[in-house]
């Protein structure tokens, strides 16, 4: 493969299915950060996010021989993540709370800005996280897929198993609740 040209995800997955391990390495490098952040924000627990992250990639590896580019690779990947999250929530029957040391972890993050700016930024992030946490699961999920993963409404619908208009409605309600929660 030519590293100068950015091969499409679908081409990489097909190459991986044909035995090209380097193709998988490129796919993994491209999607590991966004996928992990998505899982971490949904779970709010690093250990569980690590576990599900590994499980999603194991499922990708296990499905490589039968994979067909019926949807974009990213859509398929996040569909696996969505299904794995649903399995996790079903097993727990509740959404776990944020870690008890979440504030302490946030305070330990180094930032070259002034203490006043740090406090302001921290409060803004905390306010946003609280507003996100207050959203119903379905609204938070479509919002994160849209804003962080930059997926289309159709792709989000494929991942979550609902129609485009339902995704659009959930996004609209999520944004309205965020604005209200942030006082804007």
CSV table of C-alpha atoms in Angstrom, one decimal:
chain,number,residue,atom,x,y,z
A,1,UNK,CA,0.0,0.0,0.0
A,2,UNK,CA,1.1,3.5,-0.7
A,3,UNK,CA,1.3,5.4,2.6
A,4,UNK,CA,1.2,8.8,0.8
A,5,UNK,CA,-2.3,8.2,-0.5
A,6,UNK,CA,-5.0,7.8,2.2
A,7,UNK,CA,-6.7,4.5,1.4
A,8,UNK,CA,-10.4,4.3,2.2
A,9,UNK,CA,-11.5,2.4,5.2
A,10,UNK,CA,-13.5,-0.1,3.0
A,11,UNK,CA,-10.4,-0.8,0.9
A,12,UNK,CA,-8.4,-1.3,4.0
A,13,UNK,CA,-10.9,-3.7,5.5
A,14,UNK,CA,-11.1,-5.7,2.3
A,15,UNK,CA,-7.3,-5.8,2.2
A,16,UNK,CA,-7.2,-7.0,5.8
A,17,UNK,CA,-9.8,-9.7,5.0
A,18,UNK,CA,-7.4,-10.9,2.2
A,19,UNK,CA,-4.6,-11.2,4.8
A,20,UNK,CA,-2.9,-7.7,4.8
A,21,UNK,CA,-2.2,-7.1,8.5
A,22,UNK,CA,-0.8,-3.6,7.7
A,23,UNK,CA,-4.3,-2.7,6.4
A,24,UNK,CA,-5.7,-3.5,9.8
A,25,UNK,CA,-3.0,-1.5,11.5
A,26,UNK,CA,-4.0,1.5,9.5
A,27,UNK,CA,-7.7,1.0,10.3
A,28,UNK,CA,-6.9,0.7,13.9
A,29,UNK,CA,-4.7,3.7,14.0
A,30,UNK,CA,-7.4,5.8,12.2
A,31,UNK,CA,-10.3,4.8,14.5
A,32,UNK,CA,-8.9,3.8,17.9
A,33,UNK,CA,-9.0,7.3,19.4
A,34,UNK,CA,-12.4,8.4,18.3
A,35,UNK,CA,-13.9,4.9,19.2
A,36,UNK,CA,-12.3,4.9,22.6
A,37,UNK,CA,-13.5,8.4,23.4
A,38,UNK,CA,-17.0,7.5,22.3
A,39,UNK,CA,-17.0,4.4,24.6
A,40,UNK,CA,-15.4,6.3,27.5
A,41,UNK,CA,-18.0,9.1,27.2
A,42,UNK,CA,-20.9,6.7,27.1
A,43,UNK,CA,-19.5,4.6,30.0
A,44,UNK,CA,-17.7,7.2,32.1
A,45,UNK,CA,-15.5,4.4,33.4
A,46,UNK,CA,-12.0,3.8,32.0
A,47,UNK,CA,-11.8,0.1,32.9
A,48,UNK,CA,-15.1,-0.8,31.3
A,49,UNK,CA,-14.4,1.4,28.3
A,50,UNK,CA,-11.1,-0.5,27.9
A,51,UNK,CA,-12.9,-3.8,28.1
A,52,UNK,CA,-15.6,-2.9,25.5
A,53,UNK,CA,-13.0,-1.2,23.3
A,54,UNK,CA,-11.0,-4.5,23.1
A,55,UNK,CA,-14.2,-6.4,22.5
A,56,UNK,CA,-15.3,-4.2,19.6
A,57,UNK,CA,-11.9,-4.7,17.9
A,58,UNK,CA,-12.0,-8.5,18.6
A,59,UNK,CA,-15.4,-8.6,16.8
A,60,UNK,CA,-13.9,-6.6,13.9
A,61,UNK,CA,-11.1,-9.1,13.7
A,62,UNK,CA,-13.5,-12.1,14.0
A,63,UNK,CA,-15.8,-10.7,11.2
A,64,UNK,CA,-13.1,-9.8,8.7
A,65,UNK,CA,-13.6,-12.8,6.5
A,66,UNK,CA,-17.3,-12.2,6.1
A,67,UNK,CA,-17.3,-8.4,6.0
A,68,UNK,CA,-18.9,-6.7,3.0
A,69,UNK,CA,-18.9,-3.0,2.3
A,70,UNK,CA,-22.7,-2.6,2.6
A,71,UNK,CA,-22.2,0.5,4.8
A,72,UNK,CA,-19.1,2.7,5.5
A,73,UNK,CA,-16.6,1.0,7.7
A,74,UNK,CA,-17.0,3.6,10.4
A,75,UNK,CA,-20.8,3.0,10.4
A,76,UNK,CA,-20.3,-0.7,10.8
A,77,UNK,CA,-17.7,-0.2,13.6
A,78,UNK,CA,-19.9,2.1,15.6
A,79,UNK,CA,-22.8,-0.3,15.1
A,80,UNK,CA,-20.7,-2.9,16.8
A,81,UNK,CA,-19.9,-0.5,19.6
A,82,UNK,CA,-23.6,0.5,19.9
A,83,UNK,CA,-24.6,-3.2,20.2
A,84,UNK,CA,-21.9,-3.9,22.7
A,85,UNK,CA,-23.0,-0.9,24.8
A,86,UNK,CA,-26.5,-2.2,24.7
A,87,UNK,CA,-25.4,-5.6,25.8
A,88,UNK,CA,-23.5,-4.0,28.7
A,89,UNK,CA,-26.4,-1.9,29.8
A,90,UNK,CA,-28.7,-4.8,29.6
A,91,UNK,CA,-26.3,-6.8,31.8
A,92,UNK,CA,-26.2,-4.0,34.4
A,93,UNK,CA,-29.8,-2.9,34.2
A,94,UNK,CA,-28.7,0.6,35.1
A,95,UNK,CA,-26.3,3.3,34.0
A,96,UNK,CA,-23.3,3.4,36.4
A,97,UNK,CA,-22.5,6.7,38.1
A,98,UNK,CA,-19.4,8.8,37.3
A,99,UNK,CA,-16.3,7.6,39.1
A,100,UNK,CA,-16.1,8.9,42.6
A,101,UNK,CA,-12.7,10.5,41.9
A,102,UNK,CA,-13.8,12.2,38.6
A,103,UNK,CA,-13.2,15.6,40.0
A,104,UNK,CA,-9.8,14.7,41.4
A,105,UNK,CA,-8.8,13.2,38.1
A,106,UNK,CA,-9.9,16.4,36.3
A,107,UNK,CA,-8.0,18.6,38.7
A,108,UNK,CA,-4.8,16.6,38.1
A,109,UNK,CA,-4.8,17.4,34.4
A,110,UNK,CA,-1.9,19.8,33.7
A,111,UNK,CA,-2.8,23.0,31.8
A,112,UNK,CA,-0.4,25.8,30.9
A,113,UNK,CA,-3.0,28.4,31.4
A,114,UNK,CA,-3.5,30.7,34.4
A,115,UNK,CA,-5.3,29.2,37.5
A,116,UNK,CA,-8.3,31.6,36.8
A,117,UNK,CA,-8.6,30.4,33.2
A,118,UNK,CA,-8.2,26.8,34.3
A,119,UNK,CA,-11.1,27.2,36.8
A,120,UNK,CA,-13.2,28.8,34.2
A,121,UNK,CA,-12.5,26.1,31.6
A,122,UNK,CA,-13.0,23.4,34.2
A,123,UNK,CA,-16.4,24.8,35.2
A,124,UNK,CA,-17.4,25.1,31.6
A,125,UNK,CA,-16.5,21.5,30.9
A,126,UNK,CA,-18.2,20.3,34.0
A,127,UNK,CA,-21.3,22.3,33.2
A,128,UNK,CA,-21.3,20.8,29.7
A,129,UNK,CA,-20.6,17.2,31.0
A,130,UNK,CA,-23.5,17.6,33.5
A,131,UNK,CA,-25.8,18.8,30.7
A,132,UNK,CA,-24.7,15.8,28.5
A,133,UNK,CA,-25.2,13.4,31.5
A,134,UNK,CA,-28.7,14.8,31.9
A,135,UNK,CA,-29.7,13.8,28.4
A,136,UNK,CA,-31.6,10.6,27.8
A,137,UNK,CA,-29.3,7.8,26.6
A,138,UNK,CA,-30.7,7.8,23.1
A,139,UNK,CA,-30.3,11.6,22.7
A,140,UNK,CA,-26.7,11.6,24.1
A,141,UNK,CA,-25.7,8.7,21.8
A,142,UNK,CA,-26.9,10.4,18.6
A,143,UNK,CA,-25.4,13.7,19.7
A,144,UNK,CA,-22.0,12.2,20.3
A,145,UNK,CA,-22.0,10.2,17.1
A,146,UNK,CA,-22.9,13.4,15.2
A,147,UNK,CA,-20.6,15.9,16.8
A,148,UNK,CA,-17.6,13.8,17.7
A,149,UNK,CA,-17.6,11.2,15.0
A,150,UNK,CA,-19.2,13.5,12.3
A,151,UNK,CA,-21.5,10.8,11.1
A,152,UNK,CA,-24.4,11.5,8.9
A,153,UNK,CA,-28.0,11.1,10.0
A,154,UNK,CA,-28.3,8.1,7.9
A,155,UNK,CA,-25.2,6.5,9.3
A,156,UNK,CA,-26.4,7.2,12.8
A,157,UNK,CA,-29.7,5.6,12.0
A,158,UNK,CA,-27.9,2.5,10.7
A,159,UNK,CA,-25.9,2.3,13.9
A,160,UNK,CA,-28.8,2.9,16.3
A,161,UNK,CA,-31.4,1.0,14.3
A,162,UNK,CA,-33.8,3.9,13.9
A,163,UNK,CA,-34.9,6.0,11.0
A,164,UNK,CA,-33.3,9.2,9.8
A,165,UNK,CA,-36.2,11.3,11.1
A,166,UNK,CA,-36.0,9.7,14.5
A,167,UNK,CA,-32.3,10.5,14.6
A,168,UNK,CA,-33.0,14.1,13.5
A,169,UNK,CA,-35.6,14.4,16.2
A,170,UNK,CA,-33.3,13.1,18.9
A,171,UNK,CA,-30.6,15.5,17.8
A,172,UNK,CA,-33.0,18.4,17.9
A,173,UNK,CA,-34.3,17.5,21.4
A,174,UNK,CA,-30.7,16.9,22.6
A,175,UNK,CA,-29.5,20.3,21.4
A,176,UNK,CA,-32.6,22.0,22.9
A,177,UNK,CA,-31.9,20.3,26.3
A,178,UNK,CA,-28.2,21.2,26.1
A,179,UNK,CA,-29.0,24.8,25.5
A,180,UNK,CA,-31.5,24.9,28.3
A,181,UNK,CA,-29.1,23.1,30.6
A,182,UNK,CA,-26.3,25.5,29.8
A,183,UNK,CA,-28.6,28.5,30.1
A,184,UNK,CA,-28.2,29.7,26.5
